[in-house]
Amino acid sequence: MNEISSMARQASSDLSLADCRVAVVGLGLIGASLCLDLTQLGICREVRGISRSAQTVAMGIRNGVIHQGTTRLLSGIVGADIVVLATPVRAAIRQIRQIRDGLKDGAIVVDVGSTSSMITEALATLPAHVHPISTHPMTGKETSGFDSAEAGLFANALWVLTPLPQTCPKAVVLFSQLVGAVGAHPLTLEAAKHDRMVSAISHLPFLVSSALVHTVAQVSKREPEVWELAAGGFRDMSRVAASEVSMFLDILMTNRRNIGQHLDLFMQEIVHLRQLLDEVNEEELKKRLTANRQTRMNWYAAYEARPRSSL
């Protein structure tokens, strides 16, 4: 790395969060919620929103979600100290190629997608004067889009960070400060490990939930009244099936191997439970269900005991 480039990287990474210009590409649930926190809490000097929809940009400015915005990707990221790609994974990969020559020296570039391995490969192609970090805020809801954005969405959530070898440690510190400022807790993970774990606790549940809805829909062809009987249990189990399909298609297509392995484990458990039912093996069925119940209760107790943010 030449001396001029090294000095530019150092100067940018020495910026305070309050001095940063942040450009958020994509004003859906995650992107708009992040902008909302950054502007309402006065965390950064400037918050820009970039969307394909001029109407969304206008609403963002009018509602105080962003300070300024544009529908033009390249003009939107010019001079930005932090660029957040809040778009589906495969769209973010395309955008990384598009913005590479327009990034300022020392800029931090992050995504907020649900898979990391393919993103980190794309981020690694960015110029040496850029600090890439693959990230994943562990929060969200089944609704999507600008209208679903809410202040405090990230409060108390873990926010996974996967820096690349070229990423300056000071850049990681700066983005970690942003994460903390919106109430989340940064956690560093290697990309492959992240993808393995989220396939089990996020991606598999989506497919299971979707399969459940399909199953009940099949039942309803014979017994249409089933929809009238459906209540809390079905509501809770089917909630994530209402998630944005295009977003999950990106997730499924960029984490296929891990999801496939965990689907196999899940199907083995379903087959085992079915076998116990067929055998009328009530004693073993009780043991299995009790063990699963206790596992869930242990996890939930630990989840509830996590430190709470001041937000």
C-alpha positions as protocol buffer text, in pm:
chain_id: "A"
residue {
  index: 1
  type: MET
  ca { x: 0 y: 0 z: 0 }
}
residue {
  index: 2
  type: ASN
  ca { x: 147 y: 341 z: -91 }
}
residue {
  index: 3
  type: GLU
  ca { x: 202 y: 613 z: 170 }
}
residue {
  index: 4
  type: ILE
  ca { x: -77 y: 841 z: 42 }
}
residue {
  index: 5
  type: SER
  ca { x: -335 y: 561 z: 52 }
}
residue {
  index: 6
  type: SER
  ca { x: -222 y: 461 z: 401 }
}
residue {
  index: 7
  type: MET
  ca { x: -260 y: 818 z: 526 }
}
residue {
  index: 8
  type: ALA
  ca { x: -609 y: 847 z: 377 }
}
residue {
  index: 9
  type: ARG
  ca { x: -719 y: 524 z: 545 }
}
residue {
  index: 10
  type: GLN
  ca { x: -582 y: 643 z: 878 }
}
residue {
  index: 11
  type: ALA
  ca { x: -747 y: 985 z: 853 }
}
residue {
  index: 12
  type: SER
  ca { x: -1088 y: 840 z: 776 }
}
residue {
  index: 13
  type: SER
  ca { x: -1072 y: 581 z: 1052 }
}
residue {
  index: 14
  type: ASP
  ca { x: -988 y: 858 z: 1302 }
}
residue {
  index: 15
  type: LEU
  ca { x: -1325 y: 1027 z: 1237 }
}
residue {
  index: 16
  type: SER
  ca { x: -1566 y: 1047 z: 1527 }
}
residue {
  index: 17
  type: LEU
  ca { x: -1912 y: 897 z: 1475 }
}
residue {
  index: 18
  type: ALA
  ca { x: -2066 y: 1242 z: 1518 }
}
residue {
  index: 19
  type: ASP
  ca { x: -1862 y: 1368 z: 1220 }
}
residue {
  index: 20
  type: CYS
  ca { x: -1961 y: 1086 z: 985 }
}
residue {
  index: 21
  type: ARG
  ca { x: -2171 y: 1111 z: 673 }
}
residue {
  index: 22
  type: VAL
  ca { x: -2372 y: 788 z: 645 }
}
residue {
  index: 23
  type: ALA
  ca { x: -2532 y: 672 z: 320 }
}
residue {
  index: 24
  type: VAL
  ca { x: -2791 y: 395 z: 349 }
}
residue {
  index: 25
  type: VAL
  ca { x: -2871 y: 214 z: 26 }
}
residue {
  index: 26
  type: GLY
  ca { x: -3222 y: 69 z: 46 }
}
residue {
  index: 27
  type: LEU
  ca { x: -3500 y: 220 z: 257 }
}
residue {
  index: 28
  type: GLY
  ca { x: -3687 y: -95 z: 352 }
}
residue {
  index: 29
  type: LEU
  ca { x: -3745 y: -220 z: 706 }
}
residue {
  index: 30
  type: ILE
  ca { x: -3380 y: -241 z: 813 }
}
residue {
  index: 31
  type: GLY
  ca { x: -3244 y: 53 z: 613 }
}
residue {
  index: 32
  type: ALA
  ca { x: -3521 y: 298 z: 706 }
}
residue {
  index: 33
  type: SER
  ca { x: -3522 y: 188 z: 1071 }
}
residue {
  index: 34
  type: LEU
  ca { x: -3147 y: 247 z: 1089 }
}
residue {
  index: 35
  type: CYS
  ca { x: -3186 y: 592 z: 931 }
}
residue {
  index: 36
  type: LEU
  ca { x: -3465 y: 673 z: 1174 }
}
residue {
  index: 37
  type: ASP
  ca { x: -3246 y: 596 z: 1474 }
}
residue {
  index: 38
  type: LEU
  ca { x: -2945 y: 780 z: 1332 }
}
residue {
  index: 39
  type: THR
  ca { x: -3144 y: 1097 z: 1263 }
}
residue {
  index: 40
  type: GLN
  ca { x: -3371 y: 1100 z: 1569 }
}
residue {
  index: 41
  type: LEU
  ca { x: -3085 y: 1032 z: 1809 }
}
residue {
  index: 42
  type: GLY
  ca { x: -2850 y: 1274 z: 1633 }
}
residue {
  index: 43
  type: ILE
  ca { x: -2581 y: 1009 z: 1604 }
}
residue {
  index: 44
  type: CYS
  ca { x: -2417 y: 1124 z: 1281 }
}
residue {
  index: 45
  type: ARG
  ca { x: -2348 y: 1447 z: 1097 }
}
residue {
  index: 46
  type: GLU
  ca { x: -2554 y: 1348 z: 795 }
}
residue {
  index: 47
  type: VAL
  ca { x: -2783 y: 1060 z: 701 }
}
residue {
  index: 48
  type: ARG
  ca { x: -2856 y: 999 z: 334 }
}
residue {
  index: 49
  type: GLY
  ca { x: -3110 y: 758 z: 193 }
}
residue {
  index: 50
  type: ILE
  ca { x: -3080 y: 595 z: -149 }
}
residue {
  index: 51
  type: SER
  ca { x: -3380 y: 420 z: -298 }
}
residue {
  index: 52
  type: ARG
  ca { x: -3505 y: 322 z: -641 }
}
residue {
  index: 53
  type: SER
  ca { x: -3832 y: 495 z: -551 }
}
residue {
  index: 54
  type: ALA
  ca { x: -3838 y: 876 z: -568 }
}
residue {
  index: 55
  type: GLN
  ca { x: -4159 y: 864 z: -363 }
}
residue {
  index: 56
  type: THR
  ca { x: -3982 y: 674 z: -84 }
}
residue {
  index: 57
  type: VAL
  ca { x: -3695 y: 923 z: -84 }
}
residue {
  index: 58
  type: ALA
  ca { x: -3941 y: 1212 z: -64 }
}
residue {
  index: 59
  type: MET
  ca { x: -4129 y: 1048 z: 223 }
}
residue {
  index: 60
  type: GLY
  ca { x: -3803 y: 982 z: 404 }
}
residue {
  index: 61
  type: ILE
  ca { x: -3705 y: 1349 z: 388 }
}
residue {
  index: 62
  type: ARG
  ca { x: -4055 y: 1473 z: 473 }
}
residue {
  index: 63
  type: ASN
  ca { x: -4085 y: 1242 z: 774 }
}
residue {
  index: 64
  type: GLY
  ca { x: -3740 y: 1322 z: 907 }
}
residue {
  index: 65
  type: VAL
  ca { x: -3608 y: 972 z: 848 }
}
residue {
  index: 66
  type: ILE
  ca { x: -3318 y: 1102 z: 637 }
}
residue {
  index: 67
  type: HIS
  ca { x: -3153 y: 1440 z: 592 }
}
residue {
  index: 68
  type: GLN
  ca { x: -3128 y: 1403 z: 215 }
}
residue {
  index: 69
  type: GLY
  ca { x: -3178 y: 1134 z: -45 }
}
residue {
  index: 70
  type: THR
  ca { x: -3155 y: 1031 z: -407 }
}
residue {
  index: 71
  type: THR
  ca { x: -3251 y: 756 z: -649 }
}
residue {
  index: 72
  type: ARG
  ca { x: -2898 y: 753 z: -795 }
}
residue {
  index: 73
  type: LEU
  ca { x: -2668 y: 500 z: -631 }
}
residue {
  index: 74
  type: LEU
  ca { x: -2334 y: 649 z: -734 }
}
residue {
  index: 75
  type: SER
  ca { x: -2415 y: 1011 z: -652 }
}
residue {
  index: 76
  type: GLY
  ca { x: -2563 y: 900 z: -321 }
}
residue {
  index: 77
  type: ILE
  ca { x: -2245 y: 739 z: -192 }
}
residue {
  index: 78
  type: VAL
  ca { x: -2003 y: 1013 z: -302 }
}
residue {
  index: 79
  type: GLY
  ca { x: -1809 y: 1142 z: -1 }
}
residue {
  index: 80
  type: ALA
  ca { x: -1986 y: 910 z: 245 }
}
residue {
  index: 81
  type: ASP
  ca { x: -1775 y: 793 z: 537 }
}
residue {
  index: 82
  type: ILE
  ca { x: -2000 y: 490 z: 601 }
}
residue {
  index: 83
  type: VAL
  ca { x: -2199 y: 317 z: 327 }
}
residue {
  index: 84
  type: VAL
  ca { x: -2464 y: 70 z: 443 }
}
residue {
  index: 85
  type: LEU
  ca { x: -2604 y: -167 z: 180 }
}
residue {
  index: 86
  type: ALA
  ca { x: -2948 y: -242 z: 322 }
}
residue {
  index: 87
  type: THR
  ca { x: -3067 y: -449 z: 28 }
}
residue {
  index: 88
  type: PRO
  ca { x: -3112 y: -824 z: -30 }
}
residue {
  index: 89
  type: VAL
  ca { x: -2787 y: -1020 z: -45 }
}
residue {
  index: 90
  type: ARG
  ca { x: -2762 y: -1067 z: -420 }
}
residue {
  index: 91
  type: ALA
  ca { x: -2858 y: -703 z: -483 }
}
residue {
  index: 92
  type: ALA
  ca { x: -2586 y: -594 z: -239 }
}
residue {
  index: 93
  type: ILE
  ca { x: -2332 y: -804 z: -426 }
}
residue {
  index: 94
  type: ARG
  ca { x: -2423 y: -626 z: -751 }
}
residue {
  index: 95
  type: GLN
  ca { x: -2406 y: -287 z: -578 }
}
residue {
  index: 96
  type: ILE
  ca { x: -2058 y: -361 z: -443 }
}
residue {
  index: 97
  type: ARG
  ca { x: -1937 y: -390 z: -802 }
}
residue {
  index: 98
  type: GLN
  ca { x: -2118 y: -69 z: -899 }
}
residue {
  index: 99
  type: ILE
  ca { x: -1987 y: 153 z: -618 }
}
residue {
  index: 100
  type: ARG
  ca { x: -1626 y: 34 z: -597 }
}
residue {
  index: 101
  type: ASP
  ca { x: -1483 y: 323 z: -798 }
}
residue {
  index: 102
  type: GLY
  ca { x: -1696 y: 592 z: -631 }
}
residue {
  index: 103
  type: LEU
  ca { x: -1599 y: 531 z: -268 }
}
residue {
  index: 104
  type: LYS
  ca { x: -1387 y: 785 z: -84 }
}
residue {
  index: 105
  type: ASP
  ca { x: -1052 y: 684 z: 61 }
}
residue {
  index: 106
  type: GLY
  ca { x: -1106 y: 522 z: 399 }
}
residue {
  index: 107
  type: ALA
  ca { x: -1481 y: 467 z: 353 }
}
residue {
  index: 108
  type: ILE
  ca { x: -1642 y: 190 z: 559 }
}
residue {
  index: 109
  type: VAL
  ca { x: -1870 y: -34 z: 351 }
}
residue {
  index: 110
  type: VAL
  ca { x: -2109 y: -273 z: 522 }
}
residue {
  index: 111
  type: ASP
  ca { x: -2406 y: -485 z: 427 }
}
residue {
  index: 112
  type: VAL
  ca { x: -2687 y: -588 z: 662 }
}
residue {
  index: 113
  type: GLY
  ca { x: -2784 y: -914 z: 492 }
}
residue {
  index: 114
  type: SER
  ca { x: -2869 y: -1247 z: 648 }
}
residue {
  index: 115
  type: THR
  ca { x: -2583 y: -1445 z: 495 }
}
residue {
  index: 116
  type: SER
  ca { x: -2213 y: -1357 z: 499 }
}
residue {
  index: 117
  type: SER
  ca { x: -1998 y: -1593 z: 294 }
}
residue {
  index: 118
  type: MET
  ca { x: -2088 y: -1469 z: -55 }
}
residue {
  index: 119
  type: ILE
  ca { x: -2096 y: -1107 z: 62 }
}
residue {
  index: 120
  type: THR
  ca { x: -1746 y: -1129 z: 211 }
}
residue {
  index: 121
  type: GLU
  ca { x: -1616 y: -1265 z: -121 }
}
residue {
  index: 122
  type: ALA
  ca { x: -1767 y: -963 z: -299 }
}
residue {
  index: 123
  type: LEU
  ca { x: -1646 y: -716 z: -36 }
}
residue {
  index: 124
  type: ALA
  ca { x: -1293 y: -854 z: -72 }
}
residue {
  index: 125
  type: THR
  ca { x: -1285 y: -717 z: -428 }
}
residue {
  index: 126
  type: LEU
  ca { x: -1319 y: -357 z: -310 }
}
residue {
  index: 127
  type: PRO
  ca { x: -1015 y: -128 z: -345 }
}
residue {
  index: 128
  type: ALA
  ca { x: -746 y: -140 z: -78 }
}
residue {
  index: 129
  type: HIS
  ca { x: -838 y: 207 z: 48 }
}
residue {
  index: 130
  type: VAL
  ca { x: -1183 y: 87 z: 163 }
}
residue {
  index: 131
  type: HIS
  ca { x: -1278 y: -84 z: 492 }
}
residue {
  index: 132
  type: PRO
  ca { x: -1534 y: -361 z: 424 }
}
residue {
  index: 133
  type: ILE
  ca { x: -1733 y: -532 z: 702 }
}
residue {
  index: 134
  type: SER
  ca { x: -2003 y: -792 z: 648 }
}
residue {
  index: 135
  type: THR
  ca { x: -2271 y: -738 z: 913 }
}
residue {
  index: 136
  type: HIS
  ca { x: -2604 y: -882 z: 1020 }
}
residue {
  index: 137
  type: PRO
  ca { x: -2835 y: -718 z: 1276 }
}
residue {
  index: 138
  type: MET
  ca { x: -3024 y: -1003 z: 1444 }
}
residue {
  index: 139
  type: THR
  ca { x: -3361 y: -833 z: 1441 }
}
residue {
  index: 140
  type: GLY
  ca { x: -3658 y: -773 z: 1212 }
}
residue {
  index: 141
  type: LYS
  ca { x: -4020 y: -864 z: 1167 }
}
residue {
  index: 142
  type: GLU
  ca { x: -4238 y: -1035 z: 910 }
}
residue {
  index: 143
  type: THR
  ca { x: -4351 y: -709 z: 746 }
}
residue {
  index: 144
  type: SER
  ca { x: -4117 y: -522 z: 515 }
}
residue {
  index: 145
  type: GLY
  ca { x: -4075 y: -194 z: 334 }
}
residue {
  index: 146
  type: PHE
  ca { x: -4041 y: 171 z: 432 }
}
residue {
  index: 147
  type: ASP
  ca { x: -4379 y: 181 z: 606 }
}
residue {
  index: 148
  type: SER
  ca { x: -4271 y: -98 z: 843 }
}
residue {
  index: 149
  type: ALA
  ca { x: -3970 y: 96 z: 974 }
}
residue {
  index: 150
  type: GLU
  ca { x: -3965 y: 174 z: 1344 }
}
residue {
  index: 151
  type: ALA
  ca { x: -3742 y: 357 z: 1585 }
}
residue {
  index: 152
  type: GLY
  ca { x: -3566 y: 130 z: 1833 }
}
residue {
  index: 153
  type: LEU
  ca { x: -3581 y: -177 z: 1609 }
}
residue {
  index: 154
  type: PHE
  ca { x: -3220 y: -264 z: 1697 }
}
residue {
  index: 155
  type: ALA
  ca { x: -3249 y: -211 z: 2073 }
}
residue {
  index: 156
  type: ASN
  ca { x: -3102 y: -507 z: 2265 }
}
residue {
  index: 157
  type: ALA
  ca { x: -3033 y: -703 z: 1944 }
}
residue {
  index: 158
  type: LEU
  ca { x: -2703 y: -869 z: 1865 }
}
residue {
  index: 159
  type: TRP
  ca { x: -2537 y: -723 z: 1555 }
}
residue {
  index: 160
  type: VAL
  ca { x: -2288 y: -963 z: 1396 }
}
residue {
  index: 161
  type: LEU
  ca { x: -1973 y: -813 z: 1245 }
}
residue {
  index: 162
  type: THR
  ca { x: -1738 y: -996 z: 1009 }
}
residue {
  index: 163
  type: PRO
  ca { x: -1438 y: -774 z: 926 }
}
residue {
  index: 164
  type: LEU
  ca { x: -1217 y: -868 z: 633 }
}
residue {
  index: 165
  type: PRO
  ca { x: -835 y: -897 z: 651 }
}
residue {
  index: 166
  type: GLN
  ca { x: -797 y: -558 z: 481 }
}
residue {
  index: 167
  type: THR
  ca { x: -1028 y: -384 z: 731 }
}
residue {
  index: 168
  type: CYS
  ca { x: -857 y: -138 z: 964 }
}
residue {
  index: 169
  type: PRO
  ca { x: -930 y: -216 z: 1333 }
}
residue {
  index: 170
  type: LYS
  ca { x: -1025 y: 149 z: 1389 }
}
residue {
  index: 171
  type: ALA
  ca { x: -1297 y: 113 z: 1125 }
}
residue {
  index: 172
  type: VAL
  ca { x: -1440 y: -183 z: 1316 }
}
residue {
  index: 173
  type: VAL
  ca { x: -1436 y: 23 z: 1634 }
}
residue {
  index: 174
  type: LEU
  ca { x: -1614 y: 313 z: 1461 }
}
residue {
  index: 175
  type: PHE
  ca { x: -1891 y: 95 z: 1317 }
}
residue {
  index: 176
  type: SER
  ca { x: -1923 y: -86 z: 1651 }
}
residue {
  index: 177
  type: GLN
  ca { x: -1987 y: 256 z: 1806 }
}
residue {
  index: 178
  type: LEU
  ca { x: -2270 y: 308 z: 1554 }
}
residue {
  index: 179
  type: VAL
  ca { x: -2412 y: -33 z: 1645 }
}
residue {
  index: 180
  type: GLY
  ca { x: -2401 y: 55 z: 2013 }
}
residue {
  index: 181
  type: ALA
  ca { x: -2550 y: 399 z: 1951 }
}
residue {
  index: 182
  type: VAL
  ca { x: -2870 y: 241 z: 1811 }
}
residue {
  index: 183
  type: GLY
  ca { x: -2892 y: 10 z: 2111 }
}
residue {
  index: 184
  type: ALA
  ca { x: -2750 y: -310 z: 1963 }
}
residue {
  index: 185
  type: HIS
  ca { x: -2459 y: -524 z: 2083 }
}
residue {
  index: 186
  type: PRO
  ca { x: -2176 y: -600 z: 1834 }
}
residue {
  index: 187
  type: LEU
  ca { x: -2054 y: -960 z: 1809 }
}
residue {
  index: 188
  type: THR
  ca { x: -1763 y: -1063 z: 1584 }
}
residue {
  index: 189
  type: LEU
  ca { x: -1807 y: -1391 z: 1396 }
}
residue {
  index: 190
  type: GLU
  ca { x: -1632 y: -1563 z: 1107 }
}
residue {
  index: 191
  type: ALA
  ca { x: -1853 y: -1571 z: 794 }
}
residue {
  index: 192
  type: ALA
  ca { x: -1887 y: -1948 z: 754 }
}
residue {
  index: 193
  type: LYS
  ca { x: -1972 y: -1996 z: 1122 }
}
residue {
  index: 194
  type: HIS
  ca { x: -2231 y: -1719 z: 1105 }
}
residue {
  index: 195
  type: ASP
  ca { x: -2398 y: -1878 z: 803 }
}
residue {
  index: 196
  type: ARG
  ca { x: -2409 y: -2221 z: 967 }
}
residue {
  index: 197
  type: MET
  ca { x: -2573 y: -2089 z: 1281 }
}
residue {
  index: 198
  type: VAL
  ca { x: -2830 y: -1856 z: 1125 }
}
residue {
  index: 199
  type: SER
  ca { x: -2940 y: -2132 z: 889 }
}
residue {
  index: 200
  type: ALA
  ca { x: -3058 y: -2322 z: 1198 }
}
residue {
  index: 201
  type: ILE
  ca { x: -3218 y: -2041 z: 1399 }
}
residue {
  index: 202
  type: SER
  ca { x: -3353 y: -1820 z: 1120 }
}
residue {
  index: 203
  type: HIS
  ca { x: -3360 y: -1979 z: 776 }
}
residue {
  index: 204
  type: LEU
  ca { x: -3486 y: -2323 z: 876 }
}
residue {
  index: 205
  type: PRO
  ca { x: -3773 y: -2175 z: 1083 }
}
residue {
  index: 206
  type: PHE
  ca { x: -3891 y: -1983 z: 777 }
}
residue {
  index: 207
  type: LEU
  ca { x: -3916 y: -2303 z: 571 }
}
residue {
  index: 208
  type: VAL
  ca { x: -4080 y: -2493 z: 858 }
}
residue {
  index: 209
  type: SER
  ca { x: -4331 y: -2212 z: 905 }
}
residue {
  index: 210
  type: SER
  ca { x: -4405 y: -2200 z: 534 }
}
residue {
  index: 211
  type: ALA
  ca { x: -4451 y: -2579 z: 522 }
}
residue {
  index: 212
  type: LEU
  ca { x: -4693 y: -2559 z: 815 }
}
residue {
  index: 213
  type: VAL
  ca { x: -4906 y: -2301 z: 636 }
}
residue {
  index: 214
  type: HIS
  ca { x: -4910 y: -2519 z: 324 }
}
residue {
  index: 215
  type: THR
  ca { x: -5014 y: -2822 z: 532 }
}
residue {
  index: 216
  type: VAL
  ca { x: -5305 y: -2638 z: 694 }
}
residue {
  index: 217
  type: ALA
  ca { x: -5408 y: -2504 z: 352 }
}
residue {
  index: 218
  type: GLN
  ca { x: -5428 y: -2865 z: 230 }
}
residue {
  index: 219
  type: VAL
  ca { x: -5638 y: -2958 z: 531 }
}
residue {
  index: 220
  type: SER
  ca { x: -5868 y: -2661 z: 464 }
}
residue {
  index: 221
  type: LYS
  ca { x: -5964 y: -2805 z: 125 }
}
residue {
  index: 222
  type: ARG
  ca { x: -6150 y: -3079 z: 313 }
}
residue {
  index: 223
  type: GLU
  ca { x: -6224 y: -2883 z: 631 }
}
residue {
  index: 224
  type: PRO
  ca { x: -6251 y: -2511 z: 549 }
}
residue {
  index: 225
  type: GLU
  ca { x: -6353 y: -2436 z: 908 }
}
residue {
  index: 226
  type: VAL
  ca { x: -5995 y: -2503 z: 1018 }
}
residue {
  index: 227
  type: TRP
  ca { x: -5914 y: -2137 z: 954 }
}
residue {
  index: 228
  type: GLU
  ca { x: -6180 y: -2032 z: 1205 }
}
residue {
  index: 229
  type: LEU
  ca { x: -6031 y: -2260 z: 1469 }
}
residue {
  index: 230
  type: ALA
  ca { x: -5674 y: -2142 z: 1411 }
}
residue {
  index: 231
  type: ALA
  ca { x: -5555 y: -1930 z: 1704 }
}
residue {
  index: 232
  type: GLY
  ca { x: -5241 y: -1857 z: 1908 }
}
residue {
  index: 233
  type: GLY
  ca { x: -5041 y: -2170 z: 1837 }
}
residue {
  index: 234
  type: PHE
  ca { x: -5088 y: -2147 z: 1462 }
}
residue {
  index: 235
  type: ARG
  ca { x: -5036 y: -1771 z: 1470 }
}
residue {
  index: 236
  type: ASP
  ca { x: -4702 y: -1801 z: 1649 }
}
residue {
  index: 237
  type: MET
  ca { x: -4575 y: -2092 z: 1441 }
}
residue {
  index: 238
  type: SER
  ca { x: -4681 y: -1940 z: 1108 }
}
residue {
  index: 239
  type: ARG
  ca { x: -4568 y: -1580 z: 1169 }
}
residue {
  index: 240
  type: VAL
  ca { x: -4240 y: -1595 z: 978 }
}
residue {
  index: 241
  type: ALA
  ca { x: -4410 y: -1755 z: 677 }
}
residue {
  index: 242
  type: ALA
  ca { x: -4547 y: -1405 z: 613 }
}
residue {
  index: 243
  type: SER
  ca { x: -4195 y: -1269 z: 559 }
}
residue {
  index: 244
  type: GLU
  ca { x: -4102 y: -1109 z: 228 }
}
residue {
  index: 245
  type: VAL
  ca { x: -4047 y: -1395 z: -18 }
}
residue {
  index: 246
  type: SER
  ca { x: -3797 y: -1215 z: -241 }
}
residue {
  index: 247
  type: MET
  ca { x: -3576 y: -1145 z: 60 }
}
residue {
  index: 248
  type: PHE
  ca { x: -3584 y: -1506 z: 172 }
}
residue {
  index: 249
  type: LEU
  ca { x: -3516 y: -1636 z: -178 }
}
residue {
  index: 250
  type: ASP
  ca { x: -3187 y: -1446 z: -166 }
}
residue {
  index: 251
  type: ILE
  ca { x: -3113 y: -1599 z: 174 }
}
residue {
  index: 252
  type: LEU
  ca { x: -3201 y: -1952 z: 63 }
}
residue {
  index: 253
  type: MET
  ca { x: -3000 y: -1928 z: -258 }
}
residue {
  index: 254
  type: THR
  ca { x: -2689 y: -1792 z: -82 }
}
residue {
  index: 255
  type: ASN
  ca { x: -2691 y: -2041 z: 208 }
}
residue {
  index: 256
  type: ARG
  ca { x: -2822 y: -2356 z: 42 }
}
residue {
  index: 257
  type: ARG
  ca { x: -2572 y: -2608 z: 179 }
}
residue {
  index: 258
  type: ASN
  ca { x: -2614 y: -2511 z: 544 }
}
residue {
  index: 259
  type: ILE
  ca { x: -2992 y: -2491 z: 517 }
}
residue {
  index: 260
  type: GLY
  ca { x: -3001 y: -2830 z: 345 }
}
residue {
  index: 261
  type: GLN
  ca { x: -2801 y: -2990 z: 626 }
}
residue {
  index: 262
  type: HIS
  ca { x: -3028 y: -2848 z: 892 }
}
residue {
  index: 263
  type: LEU
  ca { x: -3337 y: -2947 z: 696 }
}
residue {
  index: 264
  type: ASP
  ca { x: -3204 y: -3303 z: 701 }
}
residue {
  index: 265
  type: LEU
  ca { x: -3164 y: -3288 z: 1081 }
}
residue {
  index: 266
  type: PHE
  ca { x: -3513 y: -3148 z: 1119 }
}
residue {
  index: 267
  type: MET
  ca { x: -3669 y: -3414 z: 898 }
}
residue {
  index: 268
  type: GLN
  ca { x: -3488 y: -3685 z: 1095 }
}
residue {
  index: 269
  type: GLU
  ca { x: -3651 y: -3553 z: 1411 }
}
residue {
  index: 270
  type: ILE
  ca { x: -3994 y: -3540 z: 1248 }
}
residue {
  index: 271
  type: VAL
  ca { x: -3953 y: -3898 z: 1123 }
}
residue {
  index: 272
  type: HIS
  ca { x: -3849 y: -4009 z: 1471 }
}
residue {
  index: 273
  type: LEU
  ca { x: -4153 y: -3845 z: 1633 }
}
residue {
  index: 274
  type: ARG
  ca { x: -4377 y: -4003 z: 1370 }
}
residue {
  index: 275
  type: GLN
  ca { x: -4222 y: -4342 z: 1446 }
}
residue {
  index: 276
  type: LEU
  ca { x: -4289 y: -4304 z: 1819 }
}
residue {
  index: 277
  type: LEU
  ca { x: -4650 y: -4215 z: 1741 }
}
residue {
  index: 278
  type: ASP
  ca { x: -4692 y: -4516 z: 1510 }
}
residue {
  index: 279
  type: GLU
  ca { x: -4545 y: -4742 z: 1778 }
}
residue {
  index: 280
  type: VAL
  ca { x: -4770 y: -4587 z: 2044 }
}
residue {
  index: 281
  type: ASN
  ca { x: -4449 y: -4546 z: 2245 }
}
residue {
  index: 282
  type: GLU
  ca { x: -4585 y: -4295 z: 2489 }
}
residue {
  index: 283
  type: GLU
  ca { x: -4296 y: -4324 z: 2734 }
}
residue {
  index: 284
  type: GLU
  ca { x: -4025 y: -4241 z: 2479 }
}
residue {
  index: 285
  type: LEU
  ca { x: -4240 y: -3972 z: 2322 }
}
residue {
  index: 286
  type: LYS
  ca { x: -4283 y: -3809 z: 2662 }
}
residue {
  index: 287
  type: LYS
  ca { x: -3905 y: -3817 z: 2722 }
}
residue {
  index: 288
  type: ARG
  ca { x: -3831 y: -3659 z: 2385 }
}
residue {
  index: 289
  type: LEU
  ca { x: -4093 y: -3386 z: 2417 }
}
residue {
  index: 290
  type: THR
  ca { x: -3991 y: -3312 z: 2775 }
}
residue {
  index: 291
  type: ALA
  ca { x: -3625 y: -3279 z: 2677 }
}
residue {
  index: 292
  type: ASN
  ca { x: -3717 y: -3045 z: 2392 }
}
residue {
  index: 293
  type: ARG
  ca { x: -3938 y: -2842 z: 2624 }
}
residue {
  index: 294
  type: GLN
  ca { x: -3656 y: -2803 z: 2875 }
}
residue {
  index: 295
  type: THR
  ca { x: -3410 y: -2701 z: 2605 }
}
residue {
  index: 296
  type: ARG
  ca { x: -3645 y: -2427 z: 2491 }
}
residue {
  index: 297
  type: MET
  ca { x: -3707 y: -2307 z: 2846 }
}
residue {
  index: 298
  type: ASN
  ca { x: -3332 y: -2293 z: 2917 }
}
residue {
  index: 299
  type: TRP
  ca { x: -3270 y: -2090 z: 2603 }
}
residue {
  index: 300
  type: TYR
  ca { x: -3554 y: -1848 z: 2677 }
}
residue {
  index: 301
  type: ALA
  ca { x: -3438 y: -1790 z: 3035 }
}
residue {
  index: 302
  type: ALA
  ca { x: -3089 y: -1704 z: 2905 }
}
residue {
  index: 303
  type: TYR
  ca { x: -3241 y: -1483 z: 2635 }
}
residue {
  index: 304
  type: GLU
  ca { x: -3445 y: -1288 z: 2889 }
}
residue {
  index: 305
  type: ALA
  ca { x: -3138 y: -1247 z: 3110 }
}
residue {
  index: 306
  type: ARG
  ca { x: -2934 y: -1070 z: 2839 }
}
residue {
  index: 307
  type: PRO
  ca { x: -2826 y: -716 z: 2932 }
}
residue {
  index: 308
  type: ARG
  ca { x: -3077 y: -455 z: 2823 }
}
residue {
  index: 309
  type: SER
  ca { x: -2983 y: -144 z: 2630 }
}
residue {
  index: 310
  type: SER
  ca { x: -3052 y: 201 z: 2767 }
}
residue {
  index: 311
  type: LEU
  ca { x: -3259 y: 286 z: 2456 }
}
